[in-house]
Amino acid sequence: MNYDQLLSVARKQAEIGAKEGGVPVGAALFDAEGKLLGEGRNRRVQEDDPSIHGETDAFRKAGRQTNYRDKILVTTLAPCWYCSGLIRQFNIGTVVVGEAVNFPGHLDWLREAGVNVIELRDPECIKLMAQFIEQRPDIWNEDIGECEH
Amino acid sequence: MNYDQLLSVARKQAEIGAKEGGVPVGAALFDAEGKLLGEGRNRRVQEDDPSIHGETDAFRKAGRQTNYRDKILVTTLAPCWYCSGLIRQFNIGTVVVGEAVNFPGHLDWLREAGVNVIELRDPECIKLMAQFIEQRPDIWNEDIGECEH
């Protein structure tokens, strides 16, 4: 499986999100053969909806699947607890992470639960996220539940 | 705070879900004074959307909040990993659980993260869920990611 190719789908979603002024995290769900089932992006800002992270959006867009064990969730950024919980609850077999530099997530927690975690260090994903965190720390902190007020 | 009264709001949502033929889990988010911010229910069946659990729906309906530390999430059933992750990521301070008999959830994991977990043993919540699991084990297993096929 060409994980970089799968990542490009998620990264395109993140880039759309960046242009929209949103949190630039994109994700996509694929079947075992690499067929795209659903793609999405964080839309906290665009839809004023804190429940739409990239991963949950891609999961949603893929519709009801009876089994996720053989599915591949690709995300541009390491998943937060909310999205890690989604992965673990539905037993998503493989998670491809574009980068875990700007946000480390909980990759070991996923690995301990038997998830096949593939960590890439995609320069474009790193750059996109770093720029956003620098420009809009307020939205970023809100998105990861770290607002101080 | 009268937690049984708060639970009645979530339970009403679960009852609506049951009448719709859906997974009967309801939830509601309140502020520190007990003011309702959002209520919702599992709508996997109704909207063919596996991302809408009771807790995520109530969270969504409450809109963007800058801080969840002083909020109270009330749910008729112990939260799954997906919803536990939501609680932990956004630092929701208090979680009231209608019942943890039909599904134990991960209450200790939440407590270890500093969440104030209040476990009720509401007979109506227990009955509603037990009936659903008996009648529709297929949907229930799908909802908790335990389909065998």
PDB file of C-alpha atoms in Angstrom:
ATOM      1  CA  MET A   1       0.000   0.000   0.000  1.00  0.00           C
ATOM      2  CA  ASN A   2       1.302   3.431  -0.962  1.00  0.00           C
ATOM      3  CA  TYR A   3       0.626   5.364   2.230  1.00  0.00           C
ATOM      4  CA  ASP A   4       1.971   8.625   0.826  1.00  0.00           C
ATOM      5  CA  GLN A   5      -0.610   8.415  -1.925  1.00  0.00           C
ATOM      6  CA  LEU A   6      -3.384   7.838   0.622  1.00  0.00           C
ATOM      7  CA  LEU A   7      -2.065  10.746   2.674  1.00  0.00           C
ATOM      8  CA  SER A   8      -2.330  13.063  -0.309  1.00  0.00           C
ATOM      9  CA  VAL A   9      -6.133  12.666  -0.176  1.00  0.00           C
ATOM     10  CA  ALA A  10      -6.238  13.698   3.490  1.00  0.00           C
ATOM     11  CA  ARG A  11      -3.759  16.512   2.888  1.00  0.00           C
ATOM     12  CA  LYS A  12      -5.917  17.925   0.109  1.00  0.00           C
ATOM     13  CA  GLN A  13      -8.772  18.132   2.634  1.00  0.00           C
ATOM     14  CA  ALA A  14      -6.482  19.898   5.109  1.00  0.00           C
ATOM     15  CA  GLU A  15      -5.488  22.390   2.420  1.00  0.00           C
ATOM     16  CA  ILE A  16      -9.150  23.116   1.637  1.00  0.00           C
ATOM     17  CA  GLY A  17      -9.701  23.650   5.365  1.00  0.00           C
ATOM     18  CA  ALA A  18      -6.793  26.086   5.519  1.00  0.00           C
ATOM     19  CA  LYS A  19      -8.216  28.103   2.630  1.00  0.00           C
ATOM     20  CA  GLU A  20     -11.569  28.214   4.406  1.00  0.00           C
ATOM     21  CA  GLY A  21      -9.893  29.650   7.507  1.00  0.00           C
ATOM     22  CA  GLY A  22     -10.468  26.449   9.460  1.00  0.00           C
ATOM     23  CA  VAL A  23      -8.246  24.112  11.440  1.00  0.00           C
ATOM     24  CA  PRO A  24      -6.178  22.446   8.688  1.00  0.00           C
ATOM     25  CA  VAL A  25      -6.609  18.794   9.602  1.00  0.00           C
ATOM     26  CA  GLY A  26      -7.860  16.432   6.928  1.00  0.00           C
ATOM     27  CA  ALA A  27      -8.589  12.730   6.997  1.00  0.00           C
ATOM     28  CA  ALA A  28      -9.823   9.892   4.820  1.00  0.00           C
ATOM     29  CA  LEU A  29     -11.026   6.344   5.346  1.00  0.00           C
ATOM     30  CA  PHE A  30     -10.007   3.626   2.899  1.00  0.00           C
ATOM     31  CA  ASP A  31     -10.770  -0.041   2.581  1.00  0.00           C
ATOM     32  CA  ALA A  32      -8.063  -2.711   2.611  1.00  0.00           C
ATOM     33  CA  GLU A  33      -7.478  -2.301  -1.121  1.00  0.00           C
ATOM     34  CA  GLY A  34      -7.022   1.444  -0.841  1.00  0.00           C
ATOM     35  CA  LYS A  35     -10.474   2.368  -2.157  1.00  0.00           C
ATOM     36  CA  LEU A  36     -11.663   5.689  -0.736  1.00  0.00           C
ATOM     37  CA  LEU A  37     -14.734   5.321   1.504  1.00  0.00           C
ATOM     38  CA  GLY A  38     -14.964   8.819   2.916  1.00  0.00           C
ATOM     39  CA  GLU A  39     -12.936  11.986   3.298  1.00  0.00           C
ATOM     40  CA  GLY A  40     -13.374  15.004   5.505  1.00  0.00           C
ATOM     41  CA  ARG A  41     -11.797  17.820   7.420  1.00  0.00           C
ATOM     42  CA  ASN A  42     -12.033  19.727  10.655  1.00  0.00           C
ATOM     43  CA  ARG A  43     -14.921  22.179  10.364  1.00  0.00           C
ATOM     44  CA  ARG A  44     -15.071  23.739  13.821  1.00  0.00           C
ATOM     45  CA  VAL A  45     -14.751  27.216  12.335  1.00  0.00           C
ATOM     46  CA  GLN A  46     -16.642  26.703   9.078  1.00  0.00           C
ATOM     47  CA  GLU A  47     -19.737  25.205  10.710  1.00  0.00           C
ATOM     48  CA  ASP A  48     -19.251  26.410  14.270  1.00  0.00           C
ATOM     49  CA  ASP A  49     -19.272  22.736  15.190  1.00  0.00           C
ATOM     50  CA  PRO A  50     -16.711  21.472  17.707  1.00  0.00           C
ATOM     51  CA  SER A  51     -17.647  17.836  17.041  1.00  0.00           C
ATOM     52  CA  ILE A  52     -16.277  17.791  13.497  1.00  0.00           C
ATOM     53  CA  HIS A  53     -12.625  16.836  13.617  1.00  0.00           C
ATOM     54  CA  GLY A  54     -10.993  15.577  10.445  1.00  0.00           C
ATOM     55  CA  GLU A  55     -11.149  11.954  11.543  1.00  0.00           C
ATOM     56  CA  THR A  56     -14.748  12.027  12.754  1.00  0.00           C
ATOM     57  CA  ASP A  57     -15.778  13.743   9.526  1.00  0.00           C
ATOM     58  CA  ALA A  58     -14.122  11.114   7.327  1.00  0.00           C
ATOM     59  CA  PHE A  59     -15.629   8.352   9.485  1.00  0.00           C
ATOM     60  CA  ARG A  60     -19.056   9.931   9.109  1.00  0.00           C
ATOM     61  CA  LYS A  61     -18.791  10.446   5.378  1.00  0.00           C
ATOM     62  CA  ALA A  62     -17.908   6.774   4.929  1.00  0.00           C
ATOM     63  CA  GLY A  63     -21.349   5.845   6.248  1.00  0.00           C
ATOM     64  CA  ARG A  64     -22.141   2.707   8.207  1.00  0.00           C
ATOM     65  CA  GLN A  65     -19.546  -0.023   7.849  1.00  0.00           C
ATOM     66  CA  THR A  66     -20.065  -3.352   9.548  1.00  0.00           C
ATOM     67  CA  ASN A  67     -16.393  -3.796  10.298  1.00  0.00           C
ATOM     68  CA  TYR A  68     -13.430  -1.440  10.535  1.00  0.00           C
ATOM     69  CA  ARG A  69     -10.714  -3.967  11.308  1.00  0.00           C
ATOM     70  CA  ASP A  70      -9.472  -3.991   7.719  1.00  0.00           C
ATOM     71  CA  LYS A  71      -9.975  -0.267   7.146  1.00  0.00           C
ATOM     72  CA  ILE A  72      -7.270   2.394   6.947  1.00  0.00           C
ATOM     73  CA  LEU A  73      -7.835   5.797   8.523  1.00  0.00           C
ATOM     74  CA  VAL A  74      -5.427   8.406   7.218  1.00  0.00           C
ATOM     75  CA  THR A  75      -5.095  11.712   8.992  1.00  0.00           C
ATOM     76  CA  THR A  76      -2.740  14.640   8.478  1.00  0.00           C
ATOM     77  CA  LEU A  77      -2.158  15.088  12.224  1.00  0.00           C
ATOM     78  CA  ALA A  78      -1.849  12.670  15.150  1.00  0.00           C
ATOM     79  CA  PRO A  79      -5.364  12.040  16.517  1.00  0.00           C
ATOM     80  CA  CYS A  80      -6.487  13.709  19.761  1.00  0.00           C
ATOM     81  CA  TRP A  81      -8.237  11.699  22.527  1.00  0.00           C
ATOM     82  CA  TYR A  82     -11.625  12.221  20.899  1.00  0.00           C
ATOM     83  CA  CYS A  83     -10.454  10.736  17.602  1.00  0.00           C
ATOM     84  CA  SER A  84      -8.254   8.126  19.283  1.00  0.00           C
ATOM     85  CA  GLY A  85     -11.360   6.975  21.154  1.00  0.00           C
ATOM     86  CA  LEU A  86     -13.221   6.699  17.855  1.00  0.00           C
ATOM     87  CA  ILE A  87     -10.435   4.562  16.395  1.00  0.00           C
ATOM     88  CA  ARG A  88     -10.360   2.274  19.414  1.00  0.00           C
ATOM     89  CA  GLN A  89     -14.126   1.958  19.824  1.00  0.00           C
ATOM     90  CA  PHE A  90     -14.692   0.909  16.245  1.00  0.00           C
ATOM     91  CA  ASN A  91     -11.525  -1.163  16.040  1.00  0.00           C
ATOM     92  CA  ILE A  92     -10.080   0.610  13.043  1.00  0.00           C
ATOM     93  CA  GLY A  93      -7.184  -1.615  12.085  1.00  0.00           C
ATOM     94  CA  THR A  94      -4.678   0.782  10.568  1.00  0.00           C
ATOM     95  CA  VAL A  95      -4.058   4.468  11.175  1.00  0.00           C
ATOM     96  CA  VAL A  96      -1.690   6.475   8.993  1.00  0.00           C
ATOM     97  CA  VAL A  97      -0.524   9.696  10.635  1.00  0.00           C
ATOM     98  CA  GLY A  98       0.813  12.475   8.423  1.00  0.00           C
ATOM     99  CA  GLU A  99       2.734  14.056  11.265  1.00  0.00           C
ATOM    100  CA  ALA A 100       2.990  13.945  15.051  1.00  0.00           C
ATOM    101  CA  VAL A 101       5.399  16.848  15.407  1.00  0.00           C
ATOM    102  CA  ASN A 102       2.980  19.689  16.052  1.00  0.00           C
ATOM    103  CA  PHE A 103       0.713  17.490  18.178  1.00  0.00           C
ATOM    104  CA  PRO A 104       1.934  14.140  19.491  1.00  0.00           C
ATOM    105  CA  GLY A 105      -1.495  12.610  20.060  1.00  0.00           C
ATOM    106  CA  HIS A 106      -1.668   9.256  21.791  1.00  0.00           C
ATOM    107  CA  LEU A 107      -0.054   6.904  19.324  1.00  0.00           C
ATOM    108  CA  ASP A 108       1.291   4.533  21.982  1.00  0.00           C
ATOM    109  CA  TRP A 109      -2.182   4.174  23.484  1.00  0.00           C
ATOM    110  CA  LEU A 110      -3.449   3.141  20.060  1.00  0.00           C
ATOM    111  CA  ARG A 111      -0.551   0.756  19.507  1.00  0.00           C
ATOM    112  CA  GLU A 112      -1.188  -0.862  22.903  1.00  0.00           C
ATOM    113  CA  ALA A 113      -4.773  -1.471  21.783  1.00  0.00           C
ATOM    114  CA  GLY A 114      -3.490  -3.345  18.746  1.00  0.00           C
ATOM    115  CA  VAL A 115      -3.853  -0.591  16.163  1.00  0.00           C
ATOM    116  CA  ASN A 116      -1.292  -0.653  13.364  1.00  0.00           C
ATOM    117  CA  VAL A 117      -0.015   2.926  13.536  1.00  0.00           C
ATOM    118  CA  ILE A 118       2.078   4.196  10.638  1.00  0.00           C
ATOM    119  CA  GLU A 119       3.726   7.492  11.404  1.00  0.00           C
ATOM    120  CA  LEU A 120       4.914   9.534   8.466  1.00  0.00           C
ATOM    121  CA  ARG A 121       6.756  12.803   8.811  1.00  0.00           C
ATOM    122  CA  ASP A 122       5.271  14.627   5.895  1.00  0.00           C
ATOM    123  CA  PRO A 123       6.918  18.058   5.504  1.00  0.00           C
ATOM    124  CA  GLU A 124       3.834  19.636   3.945  1.00  0.00           C
ATOM    125  CA  CYS A 125       1.570  18.457   6.768  1.00  0.00           C
ATOM    126  CA  ILE A 126       4.051  19.744   9.344  1.00  0.00           C
ATOM    127  CA  LYS A 127       4.302  23.133   7.643  1.00  0.00           C
ATOM    128  CA  LEU A 128       0.551  23.566   7.194  1.00  0.00           C
ATOM    129  CA  MET A 129      -0.169  22.859  10.859  1.00  0.00           C
ATOM    130  CA  ALA A 130       2.746  24.907  12.207  1.00  0.00           C
ATOM    131  CA  GLN A 131       1.603  27.935  10.232  1.00  0.00           C
ATOM    132  CA  PHE A 132      -1.938  27.608  11.568  1.00  0.00           C
ATOM    133  CA  ILE A 133      -0.855  27.222  15.197  1.00  0.00           C
ATOM    134  CA  GLU A 134       1.331  30.293  14.845  1.00  0.00           C
ATOM    135  CA  GLN A 135      -1.378  32.364  13.178  1.00  0.00           C
ATOM    136  CA  ARG A 136      -4.417  31.247  15.181  1.00  0.00           C
ATOM    137  CA  PRO A 137      -3.344  29.870  18.576  1.00  0.00           C
ATOM    138  CA  ASP A 138      -6.793  30.813  19.928  1.00  0.00           C
ATOM    139  CA  ILE A 139      -8.671  28.497  17.580  1.00  0.00           C
ATOM    140  CA  TRP A 140      -6.097  25.758  17.916  1.00  0.00           C
ATOM    141  CA  ASN A 141      -6.287  25.803  21.720  1.00  0.00           C
ATOM    142  CA  GLU A 142     -10.059  25.773  21.541  1.00  0.00           C
ATOM    143  CA  ASP A 143      -9.933  22.786  19.251  1.00  0.00           C
ATOM    144  CA  ILE A 144      -7.815  20.737  21.613  1.00  0.00           C
ATOM    145  CA  GLY A 145      -9.741  21.810  24.712  1.00  0.00           C
ATOM    146  CA  GLU A 146      -6.999  23.969  26.122  1.00  0.00           C
ATOM    147  CA  CYS A 147      -8.632  27.353  26.359  1.00  0.00           C
ATOM    148  CA  GLU A 148      -7.637  29.088  29.544  1.00  0.00           C
ATOM    149  CA  HIS A 149     -10.738  31.220  29.986  1.00  0.00           C
TER     150      HIS A 149
ATOM    151  CA  MET B   1     -27.292  19.731  42.003  1.00  0.00           C
ATOM    152  CA  ASN B   2     -30.204  17.370  41.415  1.00  0.00           C
ATOM    153  CA  TYR B   3     -28.589  14.808  39.132  1.00  0.00           C
ATOM    154  CA  ASP B   4     -31.759  12.767  38.775  1.00  0.00           C
ATOM    155  CA  GLN B   5     -33.484  15.812  37.362  1.00  0.00           C
ATOM    156  CA  LEU B   6     -30.659  16.374  34.877  1.00  0.00           C
ATOM    157  CA  LEU B   7     -30.810  12.701  33.951  1.00  0.00           C
ATOM    158  CA  SER B   8     -34.503  12.994  33.120  1.00  0.00           C
ATOM    159  CA  VAL B   9     -33.589  15.304  30.216  1.00  0.00           C
ATOM    160  CA  ALA B  10     -31.165  12.748  28.773  1.00  0.00           C
ATOM    161  CA  ARG B  11     -33.615   9.910  29.409  1.00  0.00           C
ATOM    162  CA  LYS B  12     -36.332  11.704  27.489  1.00  0.00           C
ATOM    163  CA  GLN B  13     -33.958  11.827  24.508  1.00  0.00           C
ATOM    164  CA  ALA B  14     -33.288   8.106  24.887  1.00  0.00           C
ATOM    165  CA  GLU B  15     -37.021   7.431  24.919  1.00  0.00           C
ATOM    166  CA  ILE B  16     -37.498   9.456  21.736  1.00  0.00           C
ATOM    167  CA  GLY B  17     -34.671   7.411  20.190  1.00  0.00           C
ATOM    168  CA  ALA B  18     -36.356   4.171  21.210  1.00  0.00           C
ATOM    169  CA  LYS B  19     -39.631   5.235  19.577  1.00  0.00           C
ATOM    170  CA  GLU B  20     -37.743   6.103  16.402  1.00  0.00           C
ATOM    171  CA  GLY B  21     -36.270   2.606  16.332  1.00  0.00           C
ATOM    172  CA  GLY B  22     -32.812   3.878  17.168  1.00  0.00           C
ATOM    173  CA  VAL B  23     -30.220   3.033  19.797  1.00  0.00           C
ATOM    174  CA  PRO B  24     -31.844   4.405  22.990  1.00  0.00           C
ATOM    175  CA  VAL B  25     -28.998   6.449  24.399  1.00  0.00           C
ATOM    176  CA  GLY B  26     -29.654  10.076  25.244  1.00  0.00           C
ATOM    177  CA  ALA B  27     -27.424  12.783  26.632  1.00  0.00           C
ATOM    178  CA  ALA B  28     -27.414  16.427  27.616  1.00  0.00           C
ATOM    179  CA  LEU B  29     -24.813  19.057  28.443  1.00  0.00           C
ATOM    180  CA  PHE B  30     -25.441  21.509  31.270  1.00  0.00           C
ATOM    181  CA  ASP B  31     -23.522  24.421  32.696  1.00  0.00           C
ATOM    182  CA  ALA B  32     -22.413  24.566  36.330  1.00  0.00           C
ATOM    183  CA  GLU B  33     -25.798  25.963  37.402  1.00  0.00           C
ATOM    184  CA  GLY B  34     -27.721  23.224  35.698  1.00  0.00           C
ATOM    185  CA  LYS B  35     -28.777  25.276  32.679  1.00  0.00           C
ATOM    186  CA  LEU B  36     -29.305  23.110  29.605  1.00  0.00           C
ATOM    187  CA  LEU B  37     -26.787  23.849  26.822  1.00  0.00           C
ATOM    188  CA  GLY B  38     -27.570  21.021  24.437  1.00  0.00           C
ATOM    189  CA  GLU B  39     -29.343  17.687  24.293  1.00  0.00           C
ATOM    190  CA  GLY B  40     -29.164  14.845  21.834  1.00  0.00           C
ATOM    191  CA  ARG B  41     -29.433  11.155  21.167  1.00  0.00           C
ATOM    192  CA  ASN B  42     -27.832   8.346  19.261  1.00  0.00           C
ATOM    193  CA  ARG B  43     -29.000   8.574  15.642  1.00  0.00           C
ATOM    194  CA  ARG B  44     -27.035   5.811  13.943  1.00  0.00           C
ATOM    195  CA  VAL B  45     -30.236   4.254  12.637  1.00  0.00           C
ATOM    196  CA  GLN B  46     -32.318   7.377  12.074  1.00  0.00           C
ATOM    197  CA  GLU B  47     -29.677   9.181  10.007  1.00  0.00           C
ATOM    198  CA  ASP B  48     -27.522   6.241   8.991  1.00  0.00           C
ATOM    199  CA  ASP B  49     -24.705   8.060  10.754  1.00  0.00           C
ATOM    200  CA  PRO B  50     -22.338   6.063  12.970  1.00  0.00           C
ATOM    201  CA  SER B  51     -20.717   9.231  14.310  1.00  0.00           C
ATOM    202  CA  ILE B  52     -23.776  10.406  16.223  1.00  0.00           C
ATOM    203  CA  HIS B  53     -23.690   8.901  19.683  1.00  0.00           C
ATOM    204  CA  GLY B  54     -25.845  10.486  22.385  1.00  0.00           C
ATOM    205  CA  GLU B  55     -22.897  12.263  23.986  1.00  0.00           C
ATOM    206  CA  THR B  56     -21.391  13.567  20.751  1.00  0.00           C
ATOM    207  CA  ASP B  57     -24.820  14.807  19.678  1.00  0.00           C
ATOM    208  CA  ALA B  58     -25.406  16.725  22.930  1.00  0.00           C
ATOM    209  CA  PHE B  59     -21.872  18.140  22.718  1.00  0.00           C
ATOM    210  CA  ARG B  60     -22.520  19.277  19.159  1.00  0.00           C
ATOM    211  CA  LYS B  61     -25.893  20.811  19.911  1.00  0.00           C
ATOM    212  CA  ALA B  62     -24.322  22.861  22.713  1.00  0.00           C
ATOM    213  CA  GLY B  63     -22.206  24.671  20.118  1.00  0.00           C
ATOM    214  CA  ARG B  64     -18.721  26.022  20.738  1.00  0.00           C
ATOM    215  CA  GLN B  65     -17.891  26.494  24.388  1.00  0.00           C
ATOM    216  CA  THR B  66     -14.571  27.983  25.394  1.00  0.00           C
ATOM    217  CA  ASN B  67     -14.285  25.795  28.479  1.00  0.00           C
ATOM    218  CA  TYR B  68     -15.845  22.519  29.556  1.00  0.00           C
ATOM    219  CA  ARG B  69     -14.211  22.156  32.959  1.00  0.00           C
ATOM    220  CA  ASP B  70     -17.314  23.412  34.762  1.00  0.00           C
ATOM    221  CA  LYS B  71     -19.795  21.651  32.470  1.00  0.00           C
ATOM    222  CA  ILE B  72     -21.852  18.574  33.283  1.00  0.00           C
ATOM    223  CA  LEU B  73     -22.391  15.901  30.649  1.00  0.00           C
ATOM    224  CA  VAL B  74     -25.295  13.613  31.479  1.00  0.00           C
ATOM    225  CA  THR B  75     -25.746  10.380  29.573  1.00  0.00           C
ATOM    226  CA  THR B  76     -28.168   7.503  30.036  1.00  0.00           C
ATOM    227  CA  LEU B  77     -25.459   4.874  29.454  1.00  0.00           C
ATOM    228  CA  ALA B  78     -21.769   4.651  30.370  1.00  0.00           C
ATOM    229  CA  PRO B  79     -19.757   6.271  27.546  1.00  0.00           C
ATOM    230  CA  CYS B  80     -17.891   4.124  25.035  1.00  0.00           C
ATOM    231  CA  TRP B  81     -14.250   4.859  24.082  1.00  0.00           C
ATOM    232  CA  TYR B  82     -15.344   7.313  21.403  1.00  0.00           C
ATOM    233  CA  CYS B  83     -17.376   9.372  23.877  1.00  0.00           C
ATOM    234  CA  SER B  84     -14.872   8.880  26.703  1.00  0.00           C
ATOM    235  CA  GLY B  85     -12.241  10.329  24.391  1.00  0.00           C
ATOM    236  CA  LEU B  86     -14.485  13.318  23.734  1.00  0.00           C
ATOM    237  CA  ILE B  87     -14.891  13.897  27.481  1.00  0.00           C
ATOM    238  CA  ARG B  88     -11.178  13.662  28.105  1.00  0.00           C
ATOM    239  CA  GLN B  89     -10.077  15.771  25.144  1.00  0.00           C
ATOM    240  CA  PHE B  90     -12.326  18.661  26.016  1.00  0.00           C
ATOM    241  CA  ASN B  91     -11.814  18.313  29.768  1.00  0.00           C
ATOM    242  CA  ILE B  92     -15.477  17.996  30.637  1.00  0.00           C
ATOM    243  CA  GLY B  93     -15.450  18.288  34.415  1.00  0.00           C
ATOM    244  CA  THR B  94     -18.412  16.183  35.481  1.00  0.00           C
ATOM    245  CA  VAL B  95     -20.077  13.189  33.862  1.00  0.00           C
ATOM    246  CA  VAL B  96     -23.337  11.773  35.174  1.00  0.00           C
ATOM    247  CA  VAL B  97     -23.987   8.217  34.030  1.00  0.00           C
ATOM    248  CA  GLY B  98     -27.554   6.889  34.119  1.00  0.00           C
ATOM    249  CA  GLU B  99     -26.395   3.296  34.190  1.00  0.00           C
ATOM    250  CA  ALA B 100     -23.297   1.190  33.646  1.00  0.00           C
ATOM    251  CA  VAL B 101     -25.003  -2.189  33.951  1.00  0.00           C
ATOM    252  CA  ASN B 102     -25.697  -2.959  30.309  1.00  0.00           C
ATOM    253  CA  PHE B 103     -22.398  -1.461  29.206  1.00  0.00           C
ATOM    254  CA  PRO B 104     -19.630  -0.739  31.714  1.00  0.00           C
ATOM    255  CA  GLY B 105     -17.789   1.840  29.627  1.00  0.00           C
ATOM    256  CA  HIS B 106     -14.474   3.115  30.901  1.00  0.00           C
ATOM    257  CA  LEU B 107     -15.411   5.025  34.017  1.00  0.00           C
ATOM    258  CA  ASP B 108     -12.135   4.334  35.822  1.00  0.00           C
ATOM    259  CA  TRP B 109     -10.183   5.698  32.877  1.00  0.00           C
ATOM    260  CA  LEU B 110     -12.185   8.906  33.123  1.00  0.00           C
ATOM    261  CA  ARG B 111     -11.743   9.081  36.904  1.00  0.00           C
ATOM    262  CA  GLU B 112      -7.978   8.627  36.518  1.00  0.00           C
ATOM    263  CA  ALA B 113      -7.994  11.615  34.164  1.00  0.00           C
ATOM    264  CA  GLY B 114      -9.623  13.707  36.882  1.00  0.00           C
ATOM    265  CA  VAL B 115     -13.217  13.572  35.666  1.00  0.00           C
ATOM    266  CA  ASN B 116     -15.852  13.682  38.399  1.00  0.00           C
ATOM    267  CA  VAL B 117     -17.923  10.623  37.466  1.00  0.00           C
ATOM    268  CA  ILE B 118     -21.302  10.213  39.113  1.00  0.00           C
ATOM    269  CA  GLU B 119     -22.767   6.788  38.499  1.00  0.00           C
ATOM    270  CA  LEU B 120     -26.507   6.438  39.014  1.00  0.00           C
ATOM    271  CA  ARG B 121     -28.315   3.157  38.677  1.00  0.00           C
ATOM    272  CA  ASP B 122     -31.486   4.417  37.113  1.00  0.00           C
ATOM    273  CA  PRO B 123     -33.979   1.543  36.692  1.00  0.00           C
ATOM    274  CA  GLU B 124     -35.661   3.110  33.658  1.00  0.00           C
ATOM    275  CA  CYS B 125     -32.355   3.608  31.841  1.00  0.00           C
ATOM    276  CA  ILE B 126     -31.361   0.026  32.625  1.00  0.00           C
ATOM    277  CA  LYS B 127     -34.680  -1.340  31.360  1.00  0.00           C
ATOM    278  CA  LEU B 128     -34.711   0.736  28.171  1.00  0.00           C
ATOM    279  CA  MET B 129     -31.225  -0.400  27.184  1.00  0.00           C
ATOM    280  CA  ALA B 130     -31.722  -4.057  28.158  1.00  0.00           C
ATOM    281  CA  GLN B 131     -34.847  -4.252  26.002  1.00  0.00           C
ATOM    282  CA  PHE B 132     -33.026  -2.771  23.022  1.00  0.00           C
ATOM    283  CA  ILE B 133     -30.028  -5.078  23.323  1.00  0.00           C
ATOM    284  CA  GLU B 134     -32.370  -8.072  23.511  1.00  0.00           C
ATOM    285  CA  GLN B 135     -34.468  -6.955  20.563  1.00  0.00           C
ATOM    286  CA  ARG B 136     -31.748  -5.607  18.269  1.00  0.00           C
ATOM    287  CA  PRO B 137     -28.388  -7.171  19.140  1.00  0.00           C
ATOM    288  CA  ASP B 138     -27.292  -6.569  15.535  1.00  0.00           C
ATOM    289  CA  ILE B 139     -27.611  -2.792  15.754  1.00  0.00           C
ATOM    290  CA  TRP B 140     -26.198  -2.703  19.267  1.00  0.00           C
ATOM    291  CA  ASN B 141     -23.101  -4.648  18.256  1.00  0.00           C
ATOM    292  CA  GLU B 142     -22.650  -2.421  15.231  1.00  0.00           C
ATOM    293  CA  ASP B 143     -22.860   0.628  17.452  1.00  0.00           C
ATOM    294  CA  ILE B 144     -20.105  -0.531  19.753  1.00  0.00           C
ATOM    295  CA  GLY B 145     -17.895  -1.805  16.955  1.00  0.00           C
ATOM    296  CA  GLU B 146     -18.378  -5.464  17.720  1.00  0.00           C
ATOM    297  CA  CYS B 147     -19.836  -6.821  14.518  1.00  0.00           C
ATOM    298  CA  GLU B 148     -18.347 -10.173  13.718  1.00  0.00           C
ATOM    299  CA  HIS B 149     -18.670 -10.035   9.963  1.00  0.00           C
TER     300      HIS B 149
END
